[in-house]
Amino acid sequence: MKTKIVLFLFFIITAYFNSLIASNFNHNFLSKLNNPIDSIEYKINILLKKMTLQEKVGQMNQYNGFWEVTGPAPKDGNAKSKYEHLKMGLVGSVLNVKGVENVRKIQEIVVKESRLGIPLLFGFDVIHGYKTLSPIPLAEAASWDLTAIQKSARIAAIEASAVGINWTFAPMVDISRDARWGRVMEGAGEDPYLGSKIAAARVKGFQGTDLSANNTIAATAKHFAGYGFAESGKDYNTVDIGTSTLYNIVFPPFQAAVQSDVKTVMNSFNVINGIPSTANKFLQRDILKDKWSFKGFVISDWGSGAEMIDHGFAKDLKQVAKISANAGSDMDMESYAYVTYLKELVETGKVSIKVIDDAVKRILRVKFELGLFDDPYKYCNSKREKELIYHPDHLAAALDIAKKSIVLLKNNQQLLPLQKTQKNIAVIGALANEKNSPLGSWRIGSDDNSAVSVIEGLKKYTSNFVYAKGTDVTVGPVSFIQELNINETDKSEFNEAIELAKKSDVVIMVLGEHGFQTGEGRSRTKIDLPGVQQQLLEEVYKVNQNIVLVLMNGRPLAVTWADEHIPAIVEAWQLGTQSGNAIAEVLFGDYNPAGKIPMTFPRSIGQVPIYYNHYNTGRPGPKPEVFWSHYSDESTKPLYPFGYGLSYTKFEYSNLQINNSNPSAIKVSLTVKNIGSFTGEEVTQLYIHDRVASVVRPVKELKGFLKYSLKPNESKLVEFVLTNKELGFYNNNGEFIVEPGEFDVMIGTNSENGLTGSFIKK
Ligand code: NOJ
């Protein structure tokens, strides 16, 4: 017994002195890295020389924290060994740890107890806000307002940094043409030009102008590459795309993010043309790091390394570690491959130490740039945490971008805006009363039920309405990781809604998808109104046709019946914290909607993938015969084209002028006049078509847009300049080329309507 006590005491004392020695070493050593005169590269090299191979590998390892889970892992996982690994310097970053107190606790373990005390990066999916949520990214893209989008990311960074987070896994810049894919809600839609502008704006918003400030965080452009082209829209599915699509559609937003100095890039779960992205040397080394000179680091997606065993590309975790590191995936999220095998792989010559050093330098660079070596606790200030969460300025900005994201899809006989004196309003639909769904599915930082519902928003304008649910949009508990039960059958509350509609003058129906019906792992084969909502809509229509349909959804919906019957349709997506306030302002005309859809709305699921910048084919049509590229049972036209959206006012386009005297700066201009009776914003869009090229060009390509406001009767001269950057394209060798020849140009209010002209480019 005595010996046991002595041994125990000896153990405690030794542990205490070891931690003292480690912490002293850390302090002395880390303070050497604080000299502002020395360059970051110099400091990285000093630190690298001090590091053992094991410590280097540790930097390349990321663990999920102990609370939230955003991937398929047991909640408390290997909590104990993870904790030991932190002390051993075997962890470079953690994800899903939030709150100043928690971040500080974990940072302290590493800084005080590990030999070198290299601070951790704290990563988190801050997708469209932390606590104060802006609209889902697809909705924000509908604003076409780069300033507002940048500001939204800025606010997300301010709130996230106030709770200890210094790295967000956003923006997702994957282009997608498939409304079945659940993650379209997280991106900017189908167009590489708009997508690139938004990618740059969001990176700038998150990272600010000074990454070392305490309210800026590192951003991540994800998922490199092709993830949005998952076959049949099924998440994580195979991607097989040609060179032209890869270079001209998929790559541009990533390149724009890199040019905006994004600090990290996340690879993707999918195989692309047979090679998983995580082990894809062409993507990560040849394109990203060599061709684009990306200086940051690549993080794998959650377990995307280990998943290569299921893909049939690696036989075991050891091979995973080898092929991922060699291909340029610098940090391993939750595969446990690097931490388990990389050291051995270097020692046996399977992975070169140069590969490790390059990855570690990249990771350390981001840590230095964030200023973590100057102060590892710089994001751990409880006062900031209290002051900044749900700050009134943030709520005001969230309301601003929520309004800007709303798209008016239809407004026959000017049913909207409603008079503020309007009597007898019926409000129908479970989503009208939802405080949770408008937050979308990516809201792990935010509080459940923290959105303003439509009912709450309407109450600020009027008490002349009565509410009836009609039907559920969902039944049972929903959360980020739980499956969603959809009510497919229950019509027991239809009657109440129908009776209410009968005696009302106008009916506001709020229908669509629950926030948890889109997002990761939430692909659907049906893109109409889920459950019995369509039947409810048709039943209500039978008794009252004066319907304003407010759609809430995270993807384009095929609401063709509604378009044919319902006089007014408002696309309100999932608008975040201020959802109900924004919708009410639009319905009652205090804000004139100006959003334009960033993704084509199909007429039916069978048209998917449907997108505006397709090729012409050899048999374009329409033709009065059977042999042209079309369907025999559906139009080839979309329900609503890319870039479409109405206003309470009307804009008239005239006087298109093209000046091609300078072939490297072709000027295109026209006049736009507000001929309606409301002040309104318009997004004028410029599209080109290269008639004959060495690689076939799309029928239209967006190459410029401008958003501005006009008072009634006011006109504006809108001008665009087309340079080689807009007129060129990538050929199938991945070279950017500009070919002379004839171009069509269209400037208009959406991708289908506008003034057309043409010019010769010399
Ligand atoms: C998997 C998702 O694909 C990725 O976008 C996300 O950042 C990680 N999980 C971490 O939550």
XYZ file of C-alpha atoms in Angstrom, residues 3-529:
527
model
C 4.746 1.741 -2.084
C 1.618 2.443 -4.101
C 1.142 5.817 -2.392
C 4.817 6.721 -2.883
C 4.628 5.752 -6.551
C 1.434 7.726 -6.986
C 2.965 10.834 -5.374
C 6.077 10.411 -7.490
C 3.919 10.259 -10.617
C 1.961 13.398 -9.684
C 5.112 15.398 -8.832
C 6.892 14.327 -12.023
C 3.845 15.220 -14.086
C 3.660 18.612 -12.380
C 7.362 19.398 -13.055
C 7.121 18.131 -16.629
C 4.227 20.475 -17.298
C 6.155 23.346 -15.680
C 9.184 22.608 -17.878
C 6.970 22.341 -20.967
C 5.183 25.562 -20.214
C 8.467 27.419 -19.519
C 9.971 26.056 -22.685
C 6.884 27.106 -24.576
C 6.916 30.583 -23.202
C 10.583 31.195 -23.887
C 10.416 29.577 -27.240
C 7.148 31.076 -28.415
C 8.197 34.557 -27.355
C 11.098 34.244 -29.813
C 8.532 33.894 -32.545
C 6.875 37.160 -31.636
C 9.449 39.555 -32.975
C 7.495 41.757 -35.388
C 10.609 42.498 -37.445
C 11.087 38.880 -38.470
C 9.093 37.694 -41.440
C 6.544 34.932 -41.073
C 8.581 32.694 -43.397
C 11.637 33.131 -41.139
C 9.624 32.224 -38.060
C 8.087 29.199 -39.776
C 11.555 27.898 -40.591
C 12.813 28.366 -37.044
C 9.829 26.526 -35.678
C 10.037 23.762 -38.264
C 13.640 23.061 -37.260
C 12.581 22.559 -33.648
C 9.851 20.096 -34.530
C 10.149 16.340 -34.336
C 8.628 14.295 -37.128
C 5.819 13.299 -34.781
C 5.060 16.925 -33.982
C 5.015 17.783 -37.675
C 2.543 15.030 -38.351
C 0.502 16.314 -35.411
C 0.019 19.634 -37.163
C -1.526 17.756 -40.061
C -4.143 16.144 -37.874
C -7.562 17.562 -37.092
C -9.999 16.094 -34.599
C -13.645 16.732 -34.026
C -14.118 18.324 -30.603
C -16.218 16.885 -27.885
C -19.610 18.491 -28.537
C -21.151 19.049 -31.947
C -20.933 16.410 -34.649
C -21.143 17.295 -38.336
C -20.249 13.931 -39.760
C -20.738 10.226 -39.121
C -18.844 9.753 -35.832
C -19.793 8.602 -32.335
C -20.475 11.655 -30.212
C -17.787 11.175 -27.621
C -15.634 9.188 -29.984
C -12.140 8.741 -28.731
C -12.432 11.656 -26.334
C -9.791 10.233 -24.004
C -7.120 9.565 -26.587
C -7.872 12.832 -28.336
C -7.209 14.585 -25.052
C -3.884 12.780 -24.675
C -2.992 13.615 -28.261
C -3.564 17.303 -27.588
C -0.963 17.146 -24.832
C 1.460 15.265 -27.044
C 1.319 17.905 -29.784
C -0.421 15.422 -32.065
C -3.247 17.727 -33.026
C -2.994 20.802 -35.242
C -6.632 21.770 -35.220
C -10.008 20.844 -33.807
C -13.427 21.402 -35.254
C -16.801 21.928 -33.673
C -15.559 23.445 -30.421
C -17.389 26.648 -29.598
C -17.662 29.143 -26.790
C -14.844 31.190 -25.287
C -14.598 29.015 -22.212
C -14.353 25.739 -24.154
C -11.917 27.101 -26.713
C -9.687 28.524 -24.002
C -9.686 25.209 -22.107
C -8.549 23.255 -25.141
C -6.098 25.868 -26.342
C -4.557 25.878 -22.868
C -3.919 22.154 -22.950
C -1.911 22.512 -26.129
C -0.163 25.780 -25.357
C 0.741 24.902 -21.768
C 1.164 21.164 -21.843
C 2.541 20.210 -25.229
C 6.297 20.483 -25.778
C 6.216 23.274 -28.359
C 2.875 24.826 -27.450
C 1.847 25.464 -31.052
C -1.655 26.943 -30.878
C -4.592 25.144 -32.422
C -6.832 26.278 -35.221
C -10.495 26.090 -34.218
C -12.584 25.263 -37.282
C -16.366 25.475 -37.493
C -19.042 25.488 -40.168
C -19.986 29.135 -39.965
C -21.931 28.933 -43.204
C -24.317 31.893 -43.131
C -23.771 33.286 -39.676
C -22.992 32.053 -36.207
C -25.882 33.080 -33.916
C -27.345 35.844 -36.051
C -28.160 33.997 -39.240
C -28.335 35.579 -42.663
C -30.244 33.798 -45.426
C -28.888 30.484 -46.668
C -26.129 31.117 -49.251
C -28.325 30.216 -52.252
C -30.785 32.874 -51.108
C -28.038 35.437 -50.517
C -26.844 34.785 -54.054
C -30.311 35.816 -55.252
C -29.552 39.317 -53.968
C -26.763 39.766 -56.553
C -25.581 42.318 -54.013
C -21.887 41.728 -53.456
C -21.574 44.414 -50.800
C -24.384 42.932 -48.730
C -23.001 39.406 -49.208
C -19.538 40.503 -48.086
C -21.052 42.227 -45.073
C -23.009 39.120 -44.155
C -19.773 37.076 -44.117
C -18.076 39.858 -42.149
C -20.756 39.662 -39.460
C -20.533 35.878 -39.393
C -16.797 36.257 -38.762
C -17.293 38.846 -36.040
C -19.696 36.635 -34.125
C -17.707 33.438 -34.708
C -14.433 35.040 -33.645
C -16.179 36.337 -30.528
C -16.858 32.763 -29.410
C -13.307 31.573 -29.998
C -13.548 30.284 -33.586
C -10.751 31.317 -35.955
C -11.508 29.313 -39.079
C -14.725 28.753 -41.003
C -15.440 25.982 -43.493
C -17.071 28.434 -45.875
C -17.713 29.576 -48.528
C -18.910 26.521 -50.403
C -18.224 27.557 -53.981
C -19.424 24.418 -55.743
C -21.416 25.149 -58.858
C -24.434 22.903 -59.238
C -27.067 22.403 -61.883
C -29.055 19.801 -60.039
C -31.894 20.844 -57.731
C -32.066 17.329 -56.341
C -28.709 17.815 -54.632
C -29.418 18.870 -51.042
C -26.405 21.112 -50.821
C -27.418 23.560 -53.497
C -28.659 25.622 -50.537
C -25.054 26.121 -49.437
C -23.713 27.479 -52.720
C -24.261 30.385 -55.063
C -26.159 28.460 -57.726
C -25.372 27.427 -61.276
C -23.268 30.167 -62.765
C -19.462 30.400 -62.603
C -19.344 34.175 -63.178
C -21.802 35.064 -60.417
C -20.339 32.252 -58.308
C -16.824 33.681 -58.651
C -17.892 37.182 -57.648
C -19.716 35.801 -54.626
C -16.806 33.527 -53.693
C -14.489 36.537 -53.632
C -16.960 38.653 -51.658
C -17.462 35.993 -49.030
C -13.749 35.290 -48.619
C -13.119 39.012 -48.169
C -15.960 39.218 -45.686
C -14.674 36.384 -43.497
C -10.993 37.297 -43.709
C -11.357 41.088 -43.690
C -8.414 43.277 -44.573
C -6.273 42.163 -41.634
C -6.308 38.471 -40.798
C -4.395 39.118 -37.585
C -7.240 41.211 -36.146
C -9.330 39.528 -33.463
C -12.539 39.707 -35.494
C -11.398 38.101 -38.745
C -11.161 34.382 -39.418
C -9.614 32.151 -42.070
C -12.024 31.068 -44.808
C -12.242 27.783 -46.738
C -13.188 27.412 -50.387
C -14.870 24.026 -50.635
C -15.247 21.306 -51.966
C -12.398 20.917 -54.411
C -13.582 19.737 -56.830
C -16.728 18.876 -58.705
C -18.813 17.907 -55.642
C -21.821 19.823 -57.017
C -21.877 17.550 -60.057
C -22.770 14.415 -58.056
C -24.528 12.092 -60.479
C -28.334 12.121 -60.158
C -28.042 14.785 -57.468
C -27.375 12.136 -54.827
C -25.007 13.451 -52.198
C -21.479 11.991 -52.146
C -22.124 10.335 -55.508
C -19.705 9.851 -58.377
C -18.640 12.832 -60.471
C -17.694 12.388 -64.099
C -17.244 15.626 -65.981
C -15.323 16.681 -69.041
C -12.354 19.011 -69.195
C -14.337 21.926 -70.524
C -16.842 21.825 -67.675
C -14.072 21.367 -65.140
C -12.073 24.385 -66.313
C -14.873 26.720 -67.339
C -17.596 25.926 -64.813
C -16.163 24.189 -61.746
C -12.762 25.846 -61.334
C -13.505 29.587 -61.705
C -15.064 30.206 -58.260
C -12.189 28.329 -56.605
C -9.666 30.358 -58.545
C -11.491 33.553 -57.564
C -11.286 32.491 -53.918
C -7.552 31.794 -54.254
C -7.037 35.161 -55.925
C -8.831 36.698 -52.945
C -6.217 35.036 -50.731
C -8.428 32.369 -49.207
C -6.363 30.636 -46.535
C -7.633 27.109 -46.909
C -9.289 24.859 -49.465
C -11.282 21.739 -48.567
C -11.202 18.769 -50.872
C -14.298 16.680 -51.443
C -15.884 13.314 -50.801
C -16.413 12.454 -54.448
C -14.326 10.708 -57.021
C -13.812 12.864 -60.044
C -13.239 10.997 -63.270
C -12.269 7.946 -61.233
C -9.874 9.580 -58.760
C -11.052 10.631 -55.277
C -10.402 14.325 -54.701
C -8.503 13.643 -51.484
C -5.847 11.702 -53.374
C -6.045 13.817 -56.487
C -2.617 15.169 -57.301
C -3.827 16.902 -60.432
C -6.327 18.976 -58.460
C -4.378 19.691 -55.307
C -0.822 19.994 -56.546
C -0.880 20.692 -60.290
C -3.835 23.080 -60.374
C -4.247 24.549 -56.909
C -0.734 24.799 -55.576
C 1.307 25.032 -58.789
C -0.844 26.701 -61.421
C -2.745 28.983 -59.049
C 0.150 29.453 -56.569
C -2.087 28.782 -53.581
C -0.083 29.442 -50.411
C -2.563 28.192 -47.822
C -3.307 24.574 -46.954
C -5.741 21.880 -48.043
C -7.995 20.288 -45.442
C -9.679 16.996 -46.235
C -13.414 16.739 -45.850
C -14.744 14.779 -42.900
C -13.281 11.306 -43.229
C -12.859 11.739 -46.979
C -9.461 10.064 -46.664
C -10.749 6.901 -45.009
C -13.678 6.805 -47.423
C -11.239 6.027 -50.215
C -11.269 2.471 -48.867
C -14.981 2.258 -49.711
C -14.370 3.975 -53.031
C -12.016 1.125 -53.836
C -9.003 3.377 -54.230
C -7.055 2.437 -51.099
C -6.810 -0.924 -49.409
C -6.297 0.365 -45.876
C -5.778 3.456 -43.753
C -2.025 3.325 -44.216
C -2.407 3.614 -47.960
C -4.925 6.387 -47.402
C -2.317 8.366 -45.476
C 0.300 7.811 -48.147
C -1.723 8.732 -51.194
C -3.486 11.688 -49.572
C -0.301 13.314 -48.277
C 1.541 12.745 -51.518
C -1.350 14.221 -53.489
C -1.302 17.398 -51.418
C -4.090 16.980 -48.856
C -2.336 18.753 -45.986
C -4.617 18.189 -43.007
C -6.688 15.134 -42.209
C -10.168 15.753 -40.810
C -11.386 12.806 -38.788
C -9.839 9.953 -40.771
C -7.133 9.235 -38.160
C -4.900 8.239 -41.077
C -2.093 10.781 -40.697
C -1.841 10.567 -36.934
C -1.654 6.788 -37.130
C 0.602 6.182 -40.133
C 2.370 9.240 -41.513
C 5.386 9.054 -39.218
C 6.016 5.426 -40.156
C 5.466 6.217 -43.846
C 8.172 8.872 -43.727
C 10.523 6.614 -41.811
C 10.100 3.867 -44.389
C 10.557 6.258 -47.313
C 6.979 6.027 -48.606
C 6.315 9.698 -48.052
C 9.080 12.229 -48.399
C 9.875 14.578 -45.525
C 9.593 17.362 -48.100
C 5.892 16.581 -48.464
C 5.466 16.812 -44.699
C 7.490 20.007 -44.380
C 5.549 21.663 -47.151
C 2.218 20.779 -45.543
C 3.336 21.859 -42.069
C 4.699 25.150 -43.358
C 1.388 25.894 -44.997
C -0.517 25.141 -41.792
C 1.878 27.152 -39.616
C 1.679 30.050 -42.075
C -2.053 30.353 -41.483
C -1.519 30.194 -37.730
C 1.078 32.955 -37.902
C -1.079 35.068 -40.181
C -3.969 34.772 -37.774
C -1.646 36.044 -35.030
C -2.088 32.932 -32.910
C 1.582 32.867 -31.931
C 1.315 36.404 -30.599
C -1.715 35.492 -28.560
C -3.257 32.025 -28.746
C -6.250 33.295 -26.727
C -6.937 36.327 -28.867
C -10.413 35.039 -29.718
C -11.183 34.133 -26.126
C -12.673 37.269 -24.671
C -15.904 36.693 -22.752
C -16.767 40.385 -22.876
C -16.665 40.385 -26.675
C -18.644 37.157 -26.680
C -21.444 38.762 -24.625
C -21.423 42.051 -26.496
C -21.284 40.827 -30.062
C -23.670 37.894 -30.222
C -26.988 39.066 -31.693
C -25.619 42.613 -31.797
C -28.290 45.052 -33.087
C -26.061 45.982 -36.043
C -25.872 42.317 -36.998
C -29.626 41.912 -36.781
C -30.069 45.011 -38.936
C -27.678 43.673 -41.585
C -29.358 40.257 -41.485
C -32.703 41.956 -42.149
C -31.213 43.980 -44.988
C -29.828 40.946 -46.832
C -32.934 38.872 -46.066
C -35.082 41.439 -47.897
C -32.586 41.600 -50.738
C -32.673 37.805 -51.126
C -36.432 37.616 -51.733
C -37.488 37.025 -55.337
C -40.886 38.016 -56.703
C -41.744 35.191 -59.090
C -45.213 36.261 -60.125
C -47.527 39.191 -59.442
C -50.636 39.190 -61.623
C -52.938 42.197 -61.411
C -50.530 43.741 -58.931
C -51.972 41.685 -56.097
C -48.848 42.648 -54.207
C -47.994 44.696 -52.296
C -50.890 44.352 -49.907
C -52.439 47.494 -48.477
C -51.582 48.009 -44.848
C -55.305 48.521 -44.297
C -56.160 45.188 -45.923
C -58.936 43.416 -43.977
C -59.751 39.708 -43.700
C -56.421 38.082 -44.371
C -56.023 34.329 -43.958
C -52.569 32.970 -43.258
C -52.209 29.252 -43.998
C -49.383 26.740 -43.773
C -47.197 25.310 -41.024
C -44.169 27.209 -42.281
C -45.909 30.517 -41.503
C -45.590 29.711 -37.842
C -42.059 28.263 -38.018
C -39.262 29.824 -35.997
C -36.856 26.994 -36.691
C -37.106 26.077 -40.357
C -36.064 29.539 -41.667
C -32.662 28.954 -40.034
C -31.908 26.301 -42.663
C -29.908 23.171 -41.888
C -26.492 24.747 -41.326
C -27.040 26.495 -37.994
C -24.993 24.572 -35.499
C -23.874 27.779 -33.786
C -27.305 29.282 -33.570
C -30.228 28.841 -31.203
C -33.208 26.687 -32.138
C -36.397 28.624 -32.796
C -34.545 31.928 -33.017
C -35.982 33.058 -36.366
C -38.777 35.606 -36.586
C -41.730 33.672 -38.019
C -43.974 35.019 -40.777
C -46.792 35.339 -38.247
C -44.574 37.429 -35.974
C -43.459 39.572 -38.885
C -47.047 40.162 -40.073
C -48.160 41.152 -36.572
C -45.977 44.248 -36.847
C -48.154 45.390 -39.749
C -51.633 44.209 -39.025
C -53.911 42.363 -36.694
C -56.413 41.697 -39.497
C -55.387 38.117 -40.063
C -56.338 34.692 -38.826
C -54.013 31.711 -38.968
C -54.722 28.069 -39.789
C -51.994 25.508 -40.203
C -53.753 23.354 -42.804
C -51.086 20.691 -42.680
C -47.712 20.009 -41.167
C -44.639 20.370 -43.239
C -42.879 17.946 -40.927
C -43.729 15.659 -38.063
C -41.420 14.603 -35.277
C -38.085 15.898 -34.112
C -35.650 17.380 -36.555
C -32.034 18.306 -36.076
C -28.797 18.422 -37.975
C -28.204 14.722 -37.624
C -31.656 13.252 -37.191
C -33.738 12.055 -40.081
C -36.803 14.011 -40.953
C -40.284 12.519 -41.008
C -42.442 14.086 -43.648
C -46.195 14.197 -43.221
C -47.329 12.519 -46.418
C -50.936 11.917 -45.549
C -52.526 13.875 -42.705
C -55.270 16.154 -44.037
C -57.197 16.410 -40.787
C -56.630 20.175 -40.568
C -57.471 20.935 -44.205
C -61.086 21.845 -43.417
C -60.236 24.541 -40.928
C -57.947 26.166 -43.484
C -60.498 25.895 -46.291
C -63.263 27.395 -44.148
C -60.961 30.246 -43.185
C -60.021 30.878 -46.828
C -63.709 30.966 -47.807
C -64.439 33.914 -45.577
C -61.197 35.821 -46.255
C -60.451 38.470 -48.856
C -56.882 37.429 -49.429
C -54.973 34.291 -48.472
C -51.265 34.187 -47.705
C -50.095 30.590 -48.018
C -46.639 29.793 -46.721
C -45.536 26.468 -48.162
C -42.329 24.721 -49.112
C -39.560 22.692 -47.554
C -38.526 22.520 -43.956
C -35.011 23.824 -43.338
C -33.835 20.291 -42.687
C -35.031 19.041 -46.050
C -32.014 20.509 -47.779
C -28.360 20.501 -46.836
C -25.776 17.794 -46.550
C -27.089 14.274 -47.081
C -30.560 15.645 -47.906
C -30.962 15.043 -51.609
C -34.468 14.456 -52.945
C -35.951 12.802 -56.026
C -39.023 15.031 -55.840
C -38.706 18.768 -56.021
C -42.319 19.777 -55.692
C -44.090 20.797 -52.476
